[in-house]
Short mmCIF file of C-alpha atoms in Angstrom, two decimals:
data_model
loop_
_atom_site.label_atom_id
_atom_site.label_comp_id
_atom_site.label_asym_id
_atom_site.label_seq_id
_atom_site.Cartn_x
_atom_site.Cartn_y
_atom_site.Cartn_z
CA UNK D 1 -98.58 53.71 -13.66
CA UNK D 2 -94.53 52.85 -13.47
CA UNK D 3 -92.42 54.28 -12.07
CA UNK D 4 -88.54 54.30 -13.09
CA UNK D 5 -84.87 55.36 -11.31
CA UNK D 6 -81.67 54.52 -11.94
CA UNK D 7 -79.23 52.44 -9.34
CA UNK D 8 -76.51 50.59 -9.82
CA UNK D 9 -74.58 47.02 -8.14
CA UNK D 10 -71.09 46.07 -8.73
CA UNK D 11 -69.67 42.77 -9.75
CA UNK D 12 -66.08 42.47 -8.41
CA UNK D 13 -64.59 46.36 -8.26
CA UNK D 14 -67.09 47.13 -11.52
CA UNK D 15 -69.84 47.95 -11.48
CA UNK D 16 -73.23 47.62 -13.36
CA UNK D 17 -76.57 50.08 -14.18
CA UNK D 18 -79.96 48.76 -12.58
CA UNK D 19 -83.05 50.36 -13.45
CA UNK D 20 -85.36 50.36 -10.88
CA UNK D 21 -89.18 49.77 -12.11
CA UNK D 22 -92.15 50.56 -9.25
CA UNK D 23 -95.82 49.53 -10.17
CA UNK D 24 -98.32 49.59 -7.34
CA UNK D 25 -101.57 47.50 -8.16
CA UNK D 26 -104.96 47.64 -7.01
CA UNK D 27 -104.02 44.70 -4.78
CA UNK D 28 -104.27 43.43 -1.19
CA UNK D 29 -101.06 45.49 0.75
CA UNK D 30 -98.03 43.93 0.50
CA UNK D 31 -94.58 44.80 -1.35
CA UNK D 32 -92.55 42.89 -3.44
CA UNK D 33 -89.21 42.91 -4.94
CA UNK D 34 -87.81 40.80 -8.27
CA UNK D 35 -84.87 40.53 -10.32
CA UNK D 36 -82.84 38.34 -8.59
CA UNK D 37 -82.44 40.14 -5.44
CA UNK D 38 -80.01 39.12 -2.19
CA UNK D 39 -81.62 38.73 1.15
CA UNK D 40 -80.02 42.18 2.03
CA UNK D 41 -81.98 43.53 -1.01
CA UNK D 42 -84.93 42.01 -0.24
CA UNK D 43 -84.97 43.48 3.67
CA UNK D 44 -85.27 46.73 1.85
CA UNK D 45 -89.01 46.14 1.93
CA UNK D 46 -89.16 46.95 5.63
CA UNK D 47 -86.57 49.51 5.51
CA UNK D 48 -88.27 51.20 2.57
CA UNK D 49 -91.97 51.89 4.47
CA UNK D 50 -90.65 52.15 7.51
CA UNK D 51 -87.88 55.44 6.59
CA UNK D 52 -91.61 56.60 4.22
CA UNK D 53 -93.61 56.87 6.84
CA UNK D 54 -91.64 57.84 9.31
CA UNK D 55 -90.18 60.38 7.18
CA UNK D 56 -93.62 62.44 6.95
CA UNK D 57 -95.13 60.85 3.59
CA UNK D 58 -97.49 58.25 2.79
CA UNK D 59 -96.99 54.64 1.68
CA UNK D 60 -99.25 53.39 -0.53
CA UNK D 61 -102.43 51.12 0.34
CA UNK D 62 -101.98 48.63 -2.00
CA UNK D 63 -99.38 46.25 -4.02
CA UNK D 64 -96.11 47.43 -4.24
CA UNK D 65 -94.00 45.33 -7.11
CA UNK D 66 -90.50 46.32 -7.22
CA UNK D 67 -88.40 45.24 -10.32
CA UNK D 68 -84.68 45.39 -10.53
CA UNK D 69 -83.31 45.34 -14.28
CA UNK D 70 -81.64 43.40 -16.19
CA UNK D 71 -83.54 40.16 -14.07
CA UNK D 72 -80.88 37.87 -14.87
CA UNK D 73 -77.84 39.25 -12.66
CA UNK D 74 -77.55 38.86 -8.73
CA UNK D 75 -78.27 41.97 -7.01
CA UNK D 76 -76.51 42.52 -4.01
CA UNK D 77 -76.17 45.41 -1.50
CA UNK D 78 -77.79 48.28 0.58
CA UNK D 79 -77.53 51.14 -2.51
CA UNK D 80 -81.50 50.09 -3.61
CA UNK D 81 -83.03 50.98 -0.64
CA UNK D 82 -83.27 54.91 -1.75
CA UNK D 83 -83.84 54.50 -5.76
CA UNK D 84 -86.78 52.38 -4.49
CA UNK D 85 -88.13 54.89 -1.94
CA UNK D 86 -87.40 57.78 -4.91
CA UNK D 87 -89.80 55.85 -7.20
CA UNK D 88 -92.94 54.68 -4.24
CA UNK D 89 -92.64 58.94 -3.22
CA UNK D 90 -93.15 59.55 -7.44
CA UNK D 91 -96.17 57.17 -7.45
CA UNK D 92 -97.80 59.03 -4.28
CA UNK D 93 -97.30 62.24 -5.88
CA UNK D 94 -94.27 63.69 -4.68
CA UNK D 95 -92.94 65.87 -8.03
CA UNK D 96 -89.56 64.03 -8.45
CA UNK D 97 -88.56 64.62 -11.79
CA UNK D 98 -88.22 61.37 -14.21
CA UNK D 99 -84.80 62.54 -14.94
CA UNK D 100 -82.99 58.73 -16.19
CA UNK D 101 -79.84 61.18 -16.38
CA UNK D 102 -79.90 61.36 -12.23
CA UNK D 103 -78.93 58.41 -9.90
CA UNK D 104 -79.57 57.20 -6.76
CA UNK D 105 -78.03 55.05 -4.62
CA UNK D 106 -77.97 54.78 -0.60
CA UNK D 107 -79.38 52.97 2.15
CA UNK D 108 -81.69 53.88 4.52
CA UNK D 109 -82.57 53.82 8.32
CA UNK D 110 -85.85 53.62 9.82
CA UNK D 111 -86.47 57.18 10.71
CA UNK D 112 -85.32 57.80 6.92
CA UNK D 113 -81.60 58.50 7.10
CA UNK D 114 -79.00 57.75 4.58
CA UNK D 115 -76.15 55.30 5.79
CA UNK D 116 -72.92 55.17 3.49
CA UNK D 117 -72.53 52.02 1.52
CA UNK D 118 -70.01 50.19 0.02
CA UNK D 119 -68.52 49.91 -3.55
CA UNK D 120 -69.86 53.90 -3.91
CA UNK D 121 -66.21 55.15 -6.15
CA UNK D 122 -67.08 51.76 -8.71
CA UNK D 123 -71.08 52.61 -8.52
CA UNK D 124 -70.11 56.16 -9.36
CA UNK D 125 -67.95 55.52 -12.08
CA UNK D 126 -69.85 52.87 -14.02
CA UNK D 127 -72.72 54.76 -13.97
CA UNK D 128 -70.78 57.76 -15.54
CA UNK D 129 -70.06 55.60 -18.33
CA UNK D 130 -73.82 55.05 -18.70
CA UNK D 131 -74.39 58.81 -19.43
CA UNK D 132 -75.27 59.63 -16.06
CA UNK D 133 -74.38 63.08 -15.05
CA UNK D 134 -76.09 63.68 -11.75
CA UNK D 135 -76.14 61.21 -8.05
CA UNK D 136 -77.48 61.80 -5.03
CA UNK D 137 -75.50 59.38 -2.43
CA UNK D 138 -75.69 59.26 1.33
CA UNK D 139 -73.35 62.62 2.78
CA UNK D 140 -71.21 60.15 4.37
CA UNK D 141 -70.22 58.88 0.53
CA UNK D 142 -70.68 61.99 -1.44
CA UNK D 143 -66.42 63.20 -1.33
CA UNK D 144 -65.99 59.58 -2.38
CA UNK D 145 -68.43 59.39 -4.83
CA UNK D 146 -67.03 63.16 -6.12
CA UNK D 147 -63.46 61.86 -6.69
CA UNK D 148 -65.16 60.83 -10.53
CA UNK D 149 -64.80 64.09 -12.45
CA UNK D 150 -67.28 65.86 -15.01
CA UNK D 151 -70.20 64.91 -12.66
CA UNK D 152 -73.04 66.53 -10.04
CA UNK D 153 -72.96 64.92 -6.60
CA UNK D 154 -75.03 65.78 -3.92
CA UNK D 155 -74.73 64.39 -0.41
CA UNK D 156 -78.37 63.95 1.66
CA UNK D 157 -78.60 63.12 5.25
CA UNK D 158 -82.27 62.48 5.32
CA UNK D 159 -84.62 60.84 2.78
CA UNK D 160 -86.90 64.50 3.15
CA UNK D 161 -83.09 66.38 1.74
CA UNK D 162 -84.45 65.07 -2.22
CA UNK D 163 -88.24 65.82 -1.97
CA UNK D 164 -86.70 69.40 -0.65
CA UNK D 165 -84.66 69.93 -3.16
CA UNK D 166 -87.12 69.80 -5.88
CA UNK D 167 -89.11 71.78 -4.49
CA UNK D 168 -87.93 75.05 -2.14
CA UNK D 169 -84.30 73.91 -0.94
CA UNK D 170 -82.22 72.56 -3.34
CA UNK D 171 -79.03 71.06 -2.57
CA UNK D 172 -75.29 72.24 -2.82
CA UNK D 173 -73.42 69.64 -4.84
CA UNK D 174 -70.05 68.75 -3.22
CA UNK D 175 -66.57 69.29 -4.82
CA UNK D 176 -63.43 67.40 -4.13
CA UNK D 177 -59.64 68.87 -4.74
CA UNK D 178 -57.77 65.38 -6.05
CA UNK D 179 -54.77 67.25 -5.64
CA UNK D 180 -54.81 67.92 -2.06
CA UNK D 181 -55.48 64.31 -1.22
CA UNK D 182 -52.62 63.40 -3.15
CA UNK D 183 -50.36 66.21 -2.07
CA UNK D 184 -51.15 64.79 1.87
CA UNK D 185 -48.70 62.24 1.42
CA UNK D 186 -45.88 64.07 1.95
CA UNK D 187 -47.05 64.63 5.94
CA UNK D 188 -47.02 60.87 6.66
CA UNK D 189 -44.53 60.31 9.23
CA UNK D 190 -42.99 56.80 9.67
CA UNK D 191 -43.10 54.67 12.48
CA UNK D 192 -39.83 52.52 11.06
CA UNK D 193 -36.83 53.75 9.24
CA UNK D 194 -33.80 52.70 7.40
CA UNK D 195 -31.76 55.24 9.81
CA UNK D 196 -32.62 52.83 12.41
CA UNK D 197 -31.07 49.61 11.09
CA UNK D 198 -27.45 49.13 11.26
CA UNK D 199 -25.78 47.34 8.46
CA UNK D 200 -26.73 45.39 5.95
CA UNK D 201 -25.80 46.92 3.02
CA UNK D 202 -26.83 44.91 0.37
CA UNK D 203 -29.81 43.77 2.13
CA UNK D 204 -30.83 47.43 2.26
CA UNK D 205 -30.35 47.96 -1.48
CA UNK D 206 -32.23 45.05 -2.76
CA UNK D 207 -35.11 46.78 -0.75
CA UNK D 208 -34.70 49.68 -2.49
CA UNK D 209 -34.07 48.03 -6.10
CA UNK D 210 -37.18 45.84 -5.15
CA UNK D 211 -39.06 49.45 -4.20
CA UNK D 212 -37.99 51.27 -7.46
CA UNK D 213 -39.30 48.81 -9.63
CA UNK D 214 -42.02 46.79 -7.99
CA UNK D 215 -40.73 43.39 -8.05
CA UNK D 216 -40.84 40.03 -5.16
CA UNK D 217 -37.92 40.15 -2.80
CA UNK D 218 -37.15 37.20 -0.39
CA UNK D 219 -35.03 37.58 2.52
CA UNK D 220 -33.12 34.79 4.09
CA UNK D 221 -31.25 34.55 7.50
CA UNK D 222 -30.77 33.71 11.07
CA UNK D 223 -32.97 34.75 13.99
CA UNK D 224 -32.32 38.02 14.76
CA UNK D 225 -30.96 39.32 11.68
CA UNK D 226 -33.18 42.22 10.95
CA UNK D 227 -35.34 40.80 8.22
CA UNK D 228 -38.31 41.17 9.92
CA UNK D 229 -37.79 45.17 10.83
CA UNK D 230 -36.08 46.02 7.28
CA UNK D 231 -39.44 44.70 6.01
CA UNK D 232 -41.57 47.34 8.27
CA UNK D 233 -39.59 49.86 6.86
CA UNK D 234 -40.48 49.02 3.38
CA UNK D 235 -43.75 52.16 3.32
CA UNK D 236 -41.02 54.36 4.46
CA UNK D 237 -39.54 54.18 0.77
CA UNK D 238 -41.91 53.33 -1.68
CA UNK D 239 -43.22 56.38 -3.82
CA UNK D 240 -46.43 57.74 -4.00
CA UNK D 241 -49.73 56.64 -5.52
CA UNK D 242 -50.19 57.43 -9.10
CA UNK D 243 -54.01 59.13 -9.54
CA UNK D 244 -54.67 56.24 -11.54
CA UNK D 245 -52.94 53.68 -8.67
CA UNK D 246 -54.77 55.62 -6.34
CA UNK D 247 -58.53 54.75 -7.94
CA UNK D 248 -57.80 51.72 -8.27
CA UNK D 249 -56.93 51.18 -4.78
CA UNK D 250 -59.88 53.27 -3.74
CA UNK D 251 -62.47 51.33 -5.32
CA UNK D 252 -61.02 47.99 -3.93
CA UNK D 253 -60.57 49.22 -0.29
CA UNK D 254 -64.72 50.84 -0.67
CA UNK D 255 -65.99 47.94 -1.97
CA UNK D 256 -64.19 46.08 1.32
CA UNK D 257 -65.85 48.83 3.61
CA UNK D 258 -62.11 49.74 4.67
CA UNK D 259 -62.29 53.52 3.61
CA UNK D 260 -62.27 56.15 5.51
CA UNK D 261 -64.89 58.82 5.70
CA UNK D 262 -62.30 61.40 6.26
CA UNK D 263 -59.77 60.69 3.51
CA UNK D 264 -61.83 59.05 0.54
CA UNK D 265 -58.53 58.91 -1.86
CA UNK D 266 -56.20 55.97 -1.12
CA UNK D 267 -52.78 57.81 -0.87
CA UNK D 268 -50.79 55.47 1.29
CA UNK D 269 -49.31 52.50 -0.35
CA UNK D 270 -50.81 49.00 1.22
CA UNK D 271 -48.48 46.94 3.63
CA UNK D 272 -50.65 43.70 4.66
CA UNK D 273 -47.93 41.61 6.90
CA UNK D 274 -50.37 37.87 6.75
CA UNK D 275 -49.78 35.15 9.83
CA UNK D 276 -48.98 31.81 8.81
CA UNK D 277 -52.35 30.39 9.76
CA UNK D 278 -53.94 32.36 6.93
CA UNK D 279 -56.16 30.15 4.75
CA UNK D 280 -56.11 30.43 0.67
CA UNK D 281 -59.20 32.11 0.60
CA UNK D 282 -58.14 34.47 3.31
CA UNK D 283 -55.02 35.29 0.79
CA UNK D 284 -56.37 35.34 -2.79
CA UNK D 285 -60.09 36.09 -1.71
CA UNK D 286 -63.64 34.17 -2.45
CA UNK D 287 -66.84 33.25 0.24
CA UNK D 288 -70.14 32.28 -1.20
CA UNK D 289 -70.07 36.04 -3.03
CA UNK D 290 -66.72 36.16 -3.47
CA UNK D 291 -64.65 39.21 -1.33
CA UNK D 292 -61.36 40.32 -3.05
CA UNK D 293 -58.15 38.71 0.08
CA UNK D 294 -55.06 39.90 1.24
CA UNK D 295 -53.21 40.05 -2.08
CA UNK D 296 -56.22 42.52 -3.86
CA UNK D 297 -55.74 44.68 -0.39
CA UNK D 298 -52.03 44.63 -1.44
CA UNK D 299 -52.67 45.94 -4.61
CA UNK D 300 -49.67 48.17 -5.70
CA UNK D 301 -48.56 47.89 -2.57
CA UNK D 302 -46.96 44.84 -0.24
CA UNK D 303 -47.32 41.54 0.46
CA UNK D 304 -45.38 40.45 3.40
CA UNK D 305 -45.29 37.33 4.53
CA UNK D 306 -42.74 36.48 7.89
CA UNK D 307 -41.55 32.81 8.14
CA UNK D 308 -42.70 31.61 4.97
CA UNK D 309 -41.73 28.87 4.81
CA UNK D 310 -43.59 28.28 7.64
CA UNK D 311 -46.90 28.71 5.60
CA UNK D 312 -48.73 25.50 4.37
CA UNK D 313 -47.37 24.70 0.20
CA UNK D 314 -51.28 25.15 -0.52
CA UNK D 315 -51.23 28.85 0.78
CA UNK D 316 -48.38 29.36 -1.25
CA UNK D 317 -49.15 27.33 -4.30
CA UNK D 318 -52.04 29.66 -4.91
CA UNK D 319 -50.16 33.04 -4.80
CA UNK D 320 -48.16 31.75 -8.40
CA UNK D 321 -51.32 32.93 -11.01
CA UNK D 322 -51.70 36.11 -9.16
CA UNK D 323 -47.69 36.86 -9.11
CA UNK D 324 -47.33 35.99 -12.77
CA UNK D 325 -51.13 37.81 -14.32
CA UNK D 326 -51.67 40.39 -11.43
CA UNK D 327 -54.55 39.43 -10.68
CA UNK D 328 -56.64 36.84 -9.61
CA UNK D 329 -59.84 35.11 -10.73
CA UNK D 330 -62.07 33.26 -8.15
CA UNK D 331 -64.40 31.09 -10.17
CA UNK D 332 -67.50 29.91 -8.38
CA UNK D 333 -70.67 28.32 -10.13
CA UNK D 334 -72.93 31.19 -10.89
CA UNK D 335 -70.01 33.61 -11.75
CA UNK D 336 -66.49 34.43 -11.97
CA UNK D 337 -65.15 37.79 -10.34
CA UNK D 338 -61.86 39.19 -11.52
CA UNK D 339 -59.71 40.93 -8.83
CA UNK D 340 -56.87 43.14 -9.57
CA UNK D 341 -54.08 42.51 -7.51
CA UNK D 342 -50.43 43.75 -8.79
CA UNK D 343 -48.37 43.66 -5.22
CA UNK D 344 -44.82 43.46 -4.25
CA UNK D 345 -44.11 39.50 -2.34
CA UNK D 346 -42.06 40.55 0.11
CA UNK D 347 -40.94 36.96 2.04
CA UNK D 348 -38.64 36.31 5.06
CA UNK D 349 -37.33 32.65 6.23
CA UNK D 350 -34.72 30.71 8.12
CA UNK D 351 -31.99 29.13 6.25
CA UNK D 352 -33.44 26.06 7.93
CA UNK D 353 -35.49 24.82 10.95
CA UNK D 354 -32.86 26.01 13.43
CA UNK D 355 -32.45 28.85 11.82
CA UNK D 356 -28.37 28.94 12.40
CA UNK D 357 -27.79 27.51 9.04
CA UNK D 358 -24.16 29.65 7.64
CA UNK D 359 -24.13 31.11 10.96
CA UNK D 360 -20.75 33.23 11.43
CA UNK D 361 -21.39 31.81 15.80
CA UNK D 362 -23.70 29.32 16.30
CA UNK D 363 -23.52 25.46 14.64
CA UNK D 364 -26.59 24.58 12.92
CA UNK D 365 -28.64 21.35 14.13
CA UNK D 366 -30.31 20.10 10.96
CA UNK D 367 -29.95 17.35 8.85
CA UNK D 368 -29.19 17.86 5.72
CA UNK D 369 -32.88 16.12 4.79
CA UNK D 370 -34.08 18.69 7.50
CA UNK D 371 -33.05 21.33 5.08
CA UNK D 372 -34.33 19.87 2.47
CA UNK D 373 -37.57 19.53 3.73
CA UNK D 374 -37.37 22.64 5.01
CA UNK D 375 -36.58 24.10 2.04
CA UNK D 376 -38.86 22.08 -0.28
CA UNK D 377 -41.99 24.49 0.94
CA UNK D 378 -40.89 26.98 -1.65
CA UNK D 379 -40.93 25.50 -4.82
CA UNK D 380 -39.18 26.19 -7.63
CA UNK D 381 -41.94 27.54 -9.81
CA UNK D 382 -42.98 29.77 -6.86
CA UNK D 383 -38.96 30.77 -6.55
CA UNK D 384 -39.01 31.50 -10.48
CA UNK D 385 -40.89 34.20 -9.90
CA UNK D 386 -39.42 35.85 -7.23
CA UNK D 387 -36.92 38.65 -8.78
CA UNK D 388 -34.25 38.93 -6.06
CA UNK D 389 -33.37 36.99 -3.25
CA UNK D 390 -30.91 38.39 -0.57
CA UNK D 391 -28.91 36.39 2.13
CA UNK D 392 -29.20 38.73 5.68
CA UNK D 393 -26.38 37.72 7.95
CA UNK D 394 -26.64 38.21 11.26
CA UNK D 395 -24.74 40.64 12.61
CA UNK D 396 -22.04 40.12 15.35
CA UNK D 397 -21.99 42.05 18.78
CA UNK D 398 -19.80 44.42 18.28
CA UNK D 399 -20.57 45.32 14.73
CA UNK D 400 -24.36 45.59 17.12
CA UNK D 401 -23.34 47.90 19.77
CA UNK D 402 -20.06 49.39 17.99
CA UNK D 403 -20.71 50.58 14.81
CA UNK D 404 -21.37 54.15 14.52
CA UNK D 405 -21.56 54.84 11.08
CA UNK D 406 -24.91 56.70 10.32
CA UNK D 407 -27.19 54.75 7.80
CA UNK D 408 -28.82 56.73 5.21
CA UNK D 409 -32.66 57.90 6.09
CA UNK D 410 -35.49 56.40 4.32
CA UNK D 411 -36.26 59.35 3.45
CA UNK D 412 -32.57 59.44 0.99
CA UNK D 413 -33.56 56.23 -0.21
CA UNK D 414 -37.19 57.38 -1.22
CA UNK D 415 -36.00 60.02 -3.13
CA UNK D 416 -33.83 58.11 -5.51
CA UNK D 417 -37.17 55.58 -5.99
CA UNK D 418 -39.31 58.64 -6.69
CA UNK D 419 -36.97 59.35 -8.96
CA UNK D 420 -36.73 55.80 -11.05
CA UNK D 421 -40.40 55.61 -10.64
CA UNK D 422 -40.60 58.93 -12.81
CA UNK D 423 -38.53 57.43 -15.27
CA UNK D 424 -40.58 54.40 -15.38
CA UNK D 425 -44.01 56.24 -15.76
CA UNK D 426 -42.75 58.38 -18.60
CA UNK D 427 -40.95 55.52 -20.14
CA UNK D 428 -44.68 53.22 -20.05
CA UNK D 429 -46.60 56.04 -20.78
CA UNK D 430 -48.36 54.34 -24.06
CA UNK D 431 -47.74 50.49 -23.02
CA UNK D 432 -50.64 50.77 -20.43
CA UNK D 433 -48.21 49.61 -17.41
CA UNK D 434 -46.31 52.04 -14.21
CA UNK D 435 -43.24 49.42 -13.49
CA UNK D 436 -40.47 47.61 -14.67
CA UNK D 437 -42.00 44.26 -12.82
CA UNK D 438 -45.08 45.06 -15.47
CA UNK D 439 -43.00 44.34 -18.55
CA UNK D 440 -43.64 41.41 -21.22
CA UNK D 441 -41.37 39.55 -23.44
CA UNK D 442 -41.96 41.93 -26.06
CA UNK D 443 -42.18 45.11 -24.45
CA UNK D 444 -38.42 43.22 -22.32
CA UNK D 445 -37.06 43.22 -25.70
CA UNK D 446 -37.86 46.80 -26.56
CA UNK D 447 -36.53 48.61 -22.67
CA UNK D 448 -34.58 45.87 -21.87
CA UNK D 449 -31.24 46.12 -24.65
CA UNK D 450 -27.91 44.98 -23.95
CA UNK D 451 -24.96 46.18 -25.54
CA UNK D 452 -22.86 43.48 -26.78
CA UNK D 453 -20.29 43.11 -23.66
CA UNK D 454 -23.25 42.72 -21.43
CA UNK D 455 -25.19 40.62 -23.56
CA UNK D 456 -22.48 37.35 -23.76
CA UNK D 457 -21.77 38.36 -20.64
CA UNK D 458 -25.50 37.39 -19.55
CA UNK D 459 -25.44 34.36 -22.34
CA UNK D 460 -22.48 32.94 -20.05
CA UNK D 461 -24.45 33.43 -16.40
CA UNK D 462 -27.55 31.89 -18.01
CA UNK D 463 -25.18 28.38 -19.00
CA UNK D 464 -23.57 28.90 -15.69
CA UNK D 465 -26.74 29.32 -13.68
CA UNK D 466 -28.97 27.41 -15.61
CA UNK D 467 -31.53 29.90 -15.99
CA UNK D 468 -35.00 29.89 -17.16
CA UNK D 469 -36.98 31.48 -19.57
CA UNK D 470 -38.78 33.11 -16.64
CA UNK D 471 -35.57 33.78 -14.78
CA UNK D 472 -33.47 35.14 -17.72
CA UNK D 473 -36.72 37.55 -18.46
CA UNK D 474 -36.27 38.50 -14.36
CA UNK D 475 -32.79 39.63 -14.70
CA UNK D 476 -33.56 41.84 -17.29
CA UNK D 477 -36.16 43.67 -15.71
CA UNK D 478 -34.09 44.03 -12.44
CA UNK D 479 -31.49 45.41 -14.32
CA UNK D 480 -33.43 48.03 -16.03
CA UNK D 481 -34.73 49.28 -12.68
CA UNK D 482 -30.84 49.15 -11.22
CA UNK D 483 -30.55 51.53 -14.68
CA UNK D 484 -33.21 53.29 -13.74
CA UNK D 485 -32.20 54.06 -9.93
CA UNK D 486 -29.00 55.33 -11.87
CA UNK D 487 -30.87 57.65 -14.03
CA UNK D 488 -29.35 55.63 -16.87
CA UNK D 489 -31.54 55.02 -19.97
CA UNK D 490 -28.99 52.93 -21.57
CA UNK D 491 -28.33 49.64 -19.22
CA UNK D 492 -24.76 49.16 -19.03
CA UNK D 493 -22.39 45.34 -17.42
CA UNK D 494 -22.63 47.32 -13.82
CA UNK D 495 -26.06 46.98 -14.17
CA UNK D 496 -26.09 43.67 -15.04
CA UNK D 497 -23.74 42.18 -12.51
CA UNK D 498 -25.41 43.75 -9.40
CA UNK D 499 -28.70 42.58 -10.85
CA UNK D 500 -27.36 38.77 -10.84
CA UNK D 501 -25.61 39.12 -7.67
CA UNK D 502 -29.21 39.52 -6.31
CA UNK D 503 -31.10 36.28 -8.43
CA UNK D 504 -28.05 33.44 -7.84
CA UNK D 505 -28.26 33.53 -4.02
CA UNK D 506 -30.45 30.31 -3.64
CA UNK D 507 -30.47 29.02 -7.52
#
């Protein structure tokens, strides 16, 4: 007799249904797994055998053949342990219903206890789309799985819990309140706050615009001007995640094994600061079995590159495609995997190798050739994809020490950012996007309408500064965000002039 159970496997952040079939034949004792299993799946033979025996049940004394269908897709992960064990228990006469609307996911320890697996939210979401309504998952994964609505989740600690559930001791389903998790955002305390940054009003305004519209930004200035400090303050002004964003981000961090058991839903926008020694694969993702890189871990958050000109040009150039498309496609001989990568790129760099070009007090010692070579690390196409460029001058000692004017707090700035984002979410609710930075050319024409005076002004500016088509569109996106920060539905000339001020610094 062939017994069956349902489980799933992941591809990227998505999943596909896997049918587990087990047949016990009258042959010498052995166990084999077919259906393109990887090493982790193949090792399930020993884990399942020991788990069943140590849980007090019998293991077949004949040959056990396990098939994972569809057989032409590579299977990875340890979530196949539990469904395989369930099928074998059925073969041994344990009364577990043959209900193909139930799914089993989990890794077994040798004593039969269940261990959490990565990617649970993706696995359950994918199976729900295939009509699966009931799930048996490891106890430590139960809250994460319960984020999927309109399904029944049972968290199990031991293999025997499943048997007892169907015999005499039904388990209680796990239920979570998503709104309760999202509500925790307001209780965050941030180490870095804009109230501690003296001066630099222009740079602070640029960061506020960037946060409001999810725009890319580059800060240039002498060492010690506060670029890195202000970058560290960015998380304190970012708006809370929309539910759709939170679930997508949770899938990413779950697949990478970075999700907190006690906080199954990501509610804080990521802030990823990477060192200039990072490899291209570390940033965009990769490996034999491609895994997400830093740009995917920064999805819907911030990717910060300090000393941006120190990064190898090859590393910087790999950012061009994901910045433009909001996703990264990692191609290998056997497959191609797509990961989301809609991040805010925040860069900081010195204006020259010595760092003091244009400084008020210290003279630059670099030659024109050195300056040109240094700046050439950032290619024209890459700069084209940066929305805002702002110069951050070093404060004079008197400005630094004797400035007693209180700075605006991050909380005050964040309130304006949140209100601007609310306008964007409402405006684009039928467009499939969330922020102004995601506008495509046709949407720019629809939502970034200029009056006659503004249109003429932008036309003259485009000629004067030789704006490319991409720069032209990015100016319009920034203009739209500045208007949103002022809660204005119509774009005005002052919004456009402010946007151009942040776009022409390094043109």
